[in-house]
């Protein structure tokens, strides 16, 4: 006879709550660090993008440079 193992028997609630709490603490720690505020805001912001320039989708990449 096959024995049925549920998800809860392999991953108990206490272990799930412990991992959930650790993830929450990690997210809060990452979000609570202060931003790097600089006083020199006159520098330009560089934005990059990747486009296809060869292959079957090259026509879409060519429109990006127009």
PDB file of N, CA and C in Angstrom:
ATOM      1  N   UNK A   1       0.831  -1.169   0.000  1.00  0.00           N
ATOM      2  CA  UNK A   1       0.000   0.000   0.000  1.00  0.00           C
ATOM      3  C   UNK A   1       0.882   1.241   0.000  1.00  0.00           C
ATOM      4  N   UNK A   2       0.517   2.237  -0.801  1.00  0.00           N
ATOM      5  CA  UNK A   2       1.274   3.474  -0.869  1.00  0.00           C
ATOM      6  C   UNK A   2       0.949   4.360   0.320  1.00  0.00           C
ATOM      7  N   UNK A   3       1.992   4.943   0.872  1.00  0.00           N
ATOM      8  CA  UNK A   3       1.802   5.840   1.992  1.00  0.00           C
ATOM      9  C   UNK A   3       1.798   7.274   1.478  1.00  0.00           C
ATOM     10  N   UNK A   4       0.822   8.035   1.857  1.00  0.00           N
ATOM     11  CA  UNK A   4       0.672   9.405   1.391  1.00  0.00           C
ATOM     12  C   UNK A   4       1.385  10.347   2.347  1.00  0.00           C
ATOM     13  N   UNK A   5       2.327  11.111   1.803  1.00  0.00           N
ATOM     14  CA  UNK A   5       3.025  12.115   2.593  1.00  0.00           C
ATOM     15  C   UNK A   5       2.540  13.485   2.143  1.00  0.00           C
ATOM     16  N   UNK A   6       1.990  14.206   3.032  1.00  0.00           N
ATOM     17  CA  UNK A   6       1.516  15.537   2.678  1.00  0.00           C
ATOM     18  C   UNK A   6       2.672  16.523   2.730  1.00  0.00           C
ATOM     19  N   UNK A   7       2.425  17.698   2.210  1.00  0.00           N
ATOM     20  CA  UNK A   7       3.418  18.755   2.224  1.00  0.00           C
ATOM     21  C   UNK A   7       3.765  19.144   3.654  1.00  0.00           C
ATOM     22  N   UNK A   8       2.777  19.124   4.541  1.00  0.00           N
ATOM     23  CA  UNK A   8       2.983  19.569   5.922  1.00  0.00           C
ATOM     24  C   UNK A   8       3.839  18.611   6.725  1.00  0.00           C
ATOM     25  N   UNK A   9       3.828  17.340   6.378  1.00  0.00           N
ATOM     26  CA  UNK A   9       4.659  16.404   7.122  1.00  0.00           C
ATOM     27  C   UNK A   9       6.125  16.558   6.745  1.00  0.00           C
ATOM     28  N   UNK A  10       6.398  17.048   5.536  1.00  0.00           N
ATOM     29  CA  UNK A  10       7.784  17.241   5.108  1.00  0.00           C
ATOM     30  C   UNK A  10       8.303  18.631   5.460  1.00  0.00           C
ATOM     31  N   UNK A  11       7.422  19.597   5.560  1.00  0.00           N
ATOM     32  CA  UNK A  11       7.812  20.977   5.835  1.00  0.00           C
ATOM     33  C   UNK A  11       6.881  21.516   6.915  1.00  0.00           C
ATOM     34  N   UNK A  12       7.242  21.315   8.156  1.00  0.00           N
ATOM     35  CA  UNK A  12       6.343  21.689   9.253  1.00  0.00           C
ATOM     36  C   UNK A  12       6.119  23.198   9.365  1.00  0.00           C
ATOM     37  N   UNK A  13       5.053  23.534  10.050  1.00  0.00           N
ATOM     38  CA  UNK A  13       4.642  24.929  10.192  1.00  0.00           C
ATOM     39  C   UNK A  13       5.686  25.758  10.926  1.00  0.00           C
ATOM     40  N   UNK A  14       6.300  25.226  11.949  1.00  0.00           N
ATOM     41  CA  UNK A  14       7.307  25.989  12.701  1.00  0.00           C
ATOM     42  C   UNK A  14       8.505  26.335  11.826  1.00  0.00           C
ATOM     43  N   UNK A  15       8.920  25.396  10.995  1.00  0.00           N
ATOM     44  CA  UNK A  15      10.040  25.647  10.102  1.00  0.00           C
ATOM     45  C   UNK A  15       9.661  26.709   9.069  1.00  0.00           C
ATOM     46  N   UNK A  16       8.446  26.630   8.552  1.00  0.00           N
ATOM     47  CA  UNK A  16       7.970  27.627   7.594  1.00  0.00           C
ATOM     48  C   UNK A  16       7.938  29.014   8.222  1.00  0.00           C
ATOM     49  N   UNK A  17       7.400  29.118   9.440  1.00  0.00           N
ATOM     50  CA  UNK A  17       7.321  30.417  10.109  1.00  0.00           C
ATOM     51  C   UNK A  17       8.698  30.968  10.440  1.00  0.00           C
ATOM     52  N   UNK A  18       9.638  30.093  10.768  1.00  0.00           N
ATOM     53  CA  UNK A  18      11.000  30.530  11.047  1.00  0.00           C
ATOM     54  C   UNK A  18      11.636  31.108   9.783  1.00  0.00           C
ATOM     55  N   UNK A  19      11.476  30.427   8.661  1.00  0.00           N
ATOM     56  CA  UNK A  19      12.036  30.928   7.412  1.00  0.00           C
ATOM     57  C   UNK A  19      11.338  32.200   6.946  1.00  0.00           C
ATOM     58  N   UNK A  20      10.045  32.268   7.167  1.00  0.00           N
ATOM     59  CA  UNK A  20       9.302  33.477   6.810  1.00  0.00           C
ATOM     60  C   UNK A  20       9.769  34.665   7.649  1.00  0.00           C
ATOM     61  N   UNK A  21      10.007  34.443   8.924  1.00  0.00           N
ATOM     62  CA  UNK A  21      10.498  35.499   9.801  1.00  0.00           C
ATOM     63  C   UNK A  21      11.894  35.959   9.417  1.00  0.00           C
ATOM     64  N   UNK A  22      12.763  35.021   9.079  1.00  0.00           N
ATOM     65  CA  UNK A  22      14.115  35.386   8.662  1.00  0.00           C
ATOM     66  C   UNK A  22      14.090  36.179   7.359  1.00  0.00           C
ATOM     67  N   UNK A  23      13.224  35.793   6.445  1.00  0.00           N
ATOM     68  CA  UNK A  23      13.106  36.538   5.197  1.00  0.00           C
ATOM     69  C   UNK A  23      12.568  37.942   5.463  1.00  0.00           C
ATOM     70  N   UNK A  24      11.609  38.058   6.347  1.00  0.00           N
ATOM     71  CA  UNK A  24      11.066  39.363   6.687  1.00  0.00           C
ATOM     72  C   UNK A  24      12.097  40.263   7.327  1.00  0.00           C
ATOM     73  N   UNK A  25      12.903  39.718   8.219  1.00  0.00           N
ATOM     74  CA  UNK A  25      13.964  40.508   8.857  1.00  0.00           C
ATOM     75  C   UNK A  25      14.987  40.947   7.817  1.00  0.00           C
ATOM     76  N   UNK A  26      15.300  40.065   6.884  1.00  0.00           N
ATOM     77  CA  UNK A  26      16.248  40.419   5.829  1.00  0.00           C
ATOM     78  C   UNK A  26      15.724  41.523   4.939  1.00  0.00           C
ATOM     79  N   UNK A  27      14.450  41.460   4.599  1.00  0.00           N
ATOM     80  CA  UNK A  27      13.856  42.497   3.755  1.00  0.00           C
ATOM     81  C   UNK A  27      13.816  43.826   4.494  1.00  0.00           C
ATOM     82  N   UNK A  28      13.446  43.799   5.763  1.00  0.00           N
ATOM     83  CA  UNK A  28      13.422  45.039   6.544  1.00  0.00           C
ATOM     84  C   UNK A  28      14.815  45.634   6.705  1.00  0.00           C
ATOM     85  N   UNK A  29      15.812  44.790   6.889  1.00  0.00           N
ATOM     86  CA  UNK A  29      17.180  45.290   7.027  1.00  0.00           C
ATOM     87  C   UNK A  29      17.660  45.906   5.721  1.00  0.00           C
ATOM     88  N   UNK A  30      17.286  45.310   4.602  1.00  0.00           N
ATOM     89  CA  UNK A  30      17.712  45.847   3.311  1.00  0.00           C
ATOM     90  C   UNK A  30      17.017  47.162   3.010  1.00  0.00           C
ATOM     91  N   UNK A  31      15.774  47.302   3.418  1.00  0.00           N
ATOM     92  CA  UNK A  31      15.022  48.519   3.128  1.00  0.00           C
ATOM     93  C   UNK A  31      15.336  49.648   4.103  1.00  0.00           C
ATOM     94  N   UNK A  32      15.883  49.343   5.257  1.00  0.00           N
ATOM     95  CA  UNK A  32      16.101  50.379   6.255  1.00  0.00           C
ATOM     96  C   UNK A  32      17.467  51.049   6.151  1.00  0.00           C
ATOM     97  N   UNK A  33      18.334  50.576   5.253  1.00  0.00           N
ATOM     98  CA  UNK A  33      19.640  51.208   5.122  1.00  0.00           C
ATOM     99  C   UNK A  33      19.471  52.559   4.446  1.00  0.00           C
ATOM    100  N   UNK A  34      20.180  53.572   4.892  1.00  0.00           N
ATOM    101  CA  UNK A  34      20.015  54.904   4.309  1.00  0.00           C
ATOM    102  C   UNK A  34      20.556  54.959   2.887  1.00  0.00           C
ATOM    103  N   UNK A  35      19.924  55.769   2.077  1.00  0.00           N
ATOM    104  CA  UNK A  35      20.374  55.951   0.695  1.00  0.00           C
ATOM    105  C   UNK A  35      21.638  56.788   0.683  1.00  0.00           C
ATOM    106  N   UNK A  36      22.374  56.660  -0.378  1.00  0.00           N
ATOM    107  CA  UNK A  36      23.614  57.415  -0.525  1.00  0.00           C
ATOM    108  C   UNK A  36      23.269  58.793  -1.072  1.00  0.00           C
ATOM    109  N   UNK A  37      23.050  59.734  -0.190  1.00  0.00           N
ATOM    110  CA  UNK A  37      22.669  61.082  -0.606  1.00  0.00           C
ATOM    111  C   UNK A  37      23.918  61.898  -0.899  1.00  0.00           C
ATOM    112  N   UNK A  38      24.054  62.303  -2.160  1.00  0.00           N
ATOM    113  CA  UNK A  38      25.175  63.159  -2.527  1.00  0.00           C
ATOM    114  C   UNK A  38      24.639  64.553  -2.815  1.00  0.00           C
ATOM    115  N   UNK A  39      25.456  65.541  -2.605  1.00  0.00           N
ATOM    116  CA  UNK A  39      25.026  66.917  -2.828  1.00  0.00           C
ATOM    117  C   UNK A  39      25.210  67.345  -4.279  1.00  0.00           C
ATOM    118  N   UNK A  40      25.996  66.609  -5.063  1.00  0.00           N
ATOM    119  CA  UNK A  40      26.238  66.959  -6.460  1.00  0.00           C
ATOM    120  C   UNK A  40      25.209  66.263  -7.334  1.00  0.00           C
ATOM    121  N   UNK A  41      24.093  66.932  -7.610  1.00  0.00           N
ATOM    122  CA  UNK A  41      23.032  66.349  -8.419  1.00  0.00           C
ATOM    123  C   UNK A  41      23.059  66.843  -9.856  1.00  0.00           C
ATOM    124  N   UNK A  42      24.137  67.483 -10.281  1.00  0.00           N
ATOM    125  CA  UNK A  42      24.220  68.023 -11.629  1.00  0.00           C
ATOM    126  C   UNK A  42      24.767  67.022 -12.637  1.00  0.00           C
ATOM    127  N   UNK A  43      25.085  65.827 -12.225  1.00  0.00           N
ATOM    128  CA  UNK A  43      25.618  64.826 -13.131  1.00  0.00           C
ATOM    129  C   UNK A  43      24.477  64.185 -13.918  1.00  0.00           C
ATOM    130  N   UNK A  44      24.712  63.887 -15.205  1.00  0.00           N
ATOM    131  CA  UNK A  44      23.655  63.257 -16.001  1.00  0.00           C
ATOM    132  C   UNK A  44      23.427  61.805 -15.569  1.00  0.00           C
ATOM    133  N   UNK A  45      22.220  61.353 -15.762  1.00  0.00           N
ATOM    134  CA  UNK A  45      21.859  59.979 -15.443  1.00  0.00           C
ATOM    135  C   UNK A  45      21.967  59.163 -16.715  1.00  0.00           C
ATOM    136  N   UNK A  46      22.735  58.085 -16.672  1.00  0.00           N
ATOM    137  CA  UNK A  46      22.934  57.246 -17.839  1.00  0.00           C
ATOM    138  C   UNK A  46      21.950  56.074 -17.781  1.00  0.00           C
ATOM    139  N   UNK A  47      21.243  55.878 -18.873  1.00  0.00           N
ATOM    140  CA  UNK A  47      20.279  54.781 -18.965  1.00  0.00           C
ATOM    141  C   UNK A  47      20.682  53.918 -20.147  1.00  0.00           C
ATOM    142  N   UNK A  48      20.802  52.632 -19.938  1.00  0.00           N
ATOM    143  CA  UNK A  48      21.200  51.721 -21.001  1.00  0.00           C
ATOM    144  C   UNK A  48      20.098  50.740 -21.331  1.00  0.00           C
ATOM    145  N   UNK A  49      20.156  50.201 -22.526  1.00  0.00           N
ATOM    146  CA  UNK A  49      19.188  49.201 -22.965  1.00  0.00           C
ATOM    147  C   UNK A  49      19.888  48.241 -23.914  1.00  0.00           C
ATOM    148  N   UNK A  50      19.404  47.016 -23.927  1.00  0.00           N
ATOM    149  CA  UNK A  50      19.956  45.996 -24.824  1.00  0.00           C
ATOM    150  C   UNK A  50      18.960  45.744 -25.939  1.00  0.00           C
ATOM    151  N   UNK A  51      19.449  45.754 -27.166  1.00  0.00           N
ATOM    152  CA  UNK A  51      18.604  45.523 -28.328  1.00  0.00           C
ATOM    153  C   UNK A  51      19.243  44.463 -29.208  1.00  0.00           C
ATOM    154  N   UNK A  52      18.413  43.785 -29.998  1.00  0.00           N
ATOM    155  CA  UNK A  52      18.898  42.840 -30.982  1.00  0.00           C
ATOM    156  C   UNK A  52      19.387  43.614 -32.193  1.00  0.00           C
ATOM    157  N   UNK A  53      20.603  43.374 -32.606  1.00  0.00           N
ATOM    158  CA  UNK A  53      21.134  44.036 -33.786  1.00  0.00           C
ATOM    159  C   UNK A  53      21.395  43.052 -34.915  1.00  0.00           C
ATOM    160  N   UNK A  54      21.339  41.767 -34.624  1.00  0.00           N
ATOM    161  CA  UNK A  54      21.525  40.747 -35.643  1.00  0.00           C
ATOM    162  C   UNK A  54      20.463  39.690 -35.456  1.00  0.00           C
ATOM    163  N   UNK A  55      20.265  38.883 -36.486  1.00  0.00           N
ATOM    164  CA  UNK A  55      19.330  37.775 -36.391  1.00  0.00           C
ATOM    165  C   UNK A  55      17.928  38.177 -36.823  1.00  0.00           C
ATOM    166  N   UNK A  56      16.970  37.348 -36.463  1.00  0.00           N
ATOM    167  CA  UNK A  56      15.601  37.537 -36.897  1.00  0.00           C
ATOM    168  C   UNK A  56      14.922  38.747 -36.307  1.00  0.00           C
ATOM    169  N   UNK A  57      15.341  39.195 -35.151  1.00  0.00           N
ATOM    170  CA  UNK A  57      14.713  40.341 -34.490  1.00  0.00           C
ATOM    171  C   UNK A  57      15.509  41.627 -34.668  1.00  0.00           C
ATOM    172  N   UNK A  58      16.395  41.675 -35.643  1.00  0.00           N
ATOM    173  CA  UNK A  58      17.239  42.848 -35.852  1.00  0.00           C
ATOM    174  C   UNK A  58      16.425  44.071 -36.239  1.00  0.00           C
ATOM    175  N   UNK A  59      15.282  43.872 -36.899  1.00  0.00           N
ATOM    176  CA  UNK A  59      14.462  45.036 -37.298  1.00  0.00           C
ATOM    177  C   UNK A  59      13.945  45.774 -36.080  1.00  0.00           C
ATOM    178  N   UNK A  60      13.669  45.065 -34.998  1.00  0.00           N
ATOM    179  CA  UNK A  60      13.228  45.740 -33.775  1.00  0.00           C
ATOM    180  C   UNK A  60      14.348  46.546 -33.143  1.00  0.00           C
ATOM    181  N   UNK A  61      15.564  46.055 -33.222  1.00  0.00           N
ATOM    182  CA  UNK A  61      16.704  46.787 -32.687  1.00  0.00           C
ATOM    183  C   UNK A  61      17.053  48.012 -33.500  1.00  0.00           C
ATOM    184  N   UNK A  62      16.808  47.943 -34.826  1.00  0.00           N
ATOM    185  CA  UNK A  62      17.102  49.100 -35.679  1.00  0.00           C
ATOM    186  C   UNK A  62      16.158  50.256 -35.380  1.00  0.00           C
ATOM    187  N   UNK A  63      14.931  49.980 -35.016  1.00  0.00           N
ATOM    188  CA  UNK A  63      13.996  51.050 -34.692  1.00  0.00           C
ATOM    189  C   UNK A  63      14.381  51.782 -33.403  1.00  0.00           C
ATOM    190  N   UNK A  64      15.151  51.139 -32.548  1.00  0.00           N
ATOM    191  CA  UNK A  64      15.537  51.774 -31.292  1.00  0.00           C
ATOM    192  C   UNK A  64      16.534  52.905 -31.504  1.00  0.00           C
ATOM    193  N   UNK A  65      17.272  52.850 -32.608  1.00  0.00           N
ATOM    194  CA  UNK A  65      18.301  53.857 -32.851  1.00  0.00           C
ATOM    195  C   UNK A  65      17.810  54.984 -33.743  1.00  0.00           C
ATOM    196  N   UNK A  66      16.553  54.975 -34.130  1.00  0.00           N
ATOM    197  CA  UNK A  66      16.024  56.046 -34.981  1.00  0.00           C
ATOM    198  C   UNK A  66      15.593  57.231 -34.163  1.00  0.00           C
TER     199      UNK A  66
END
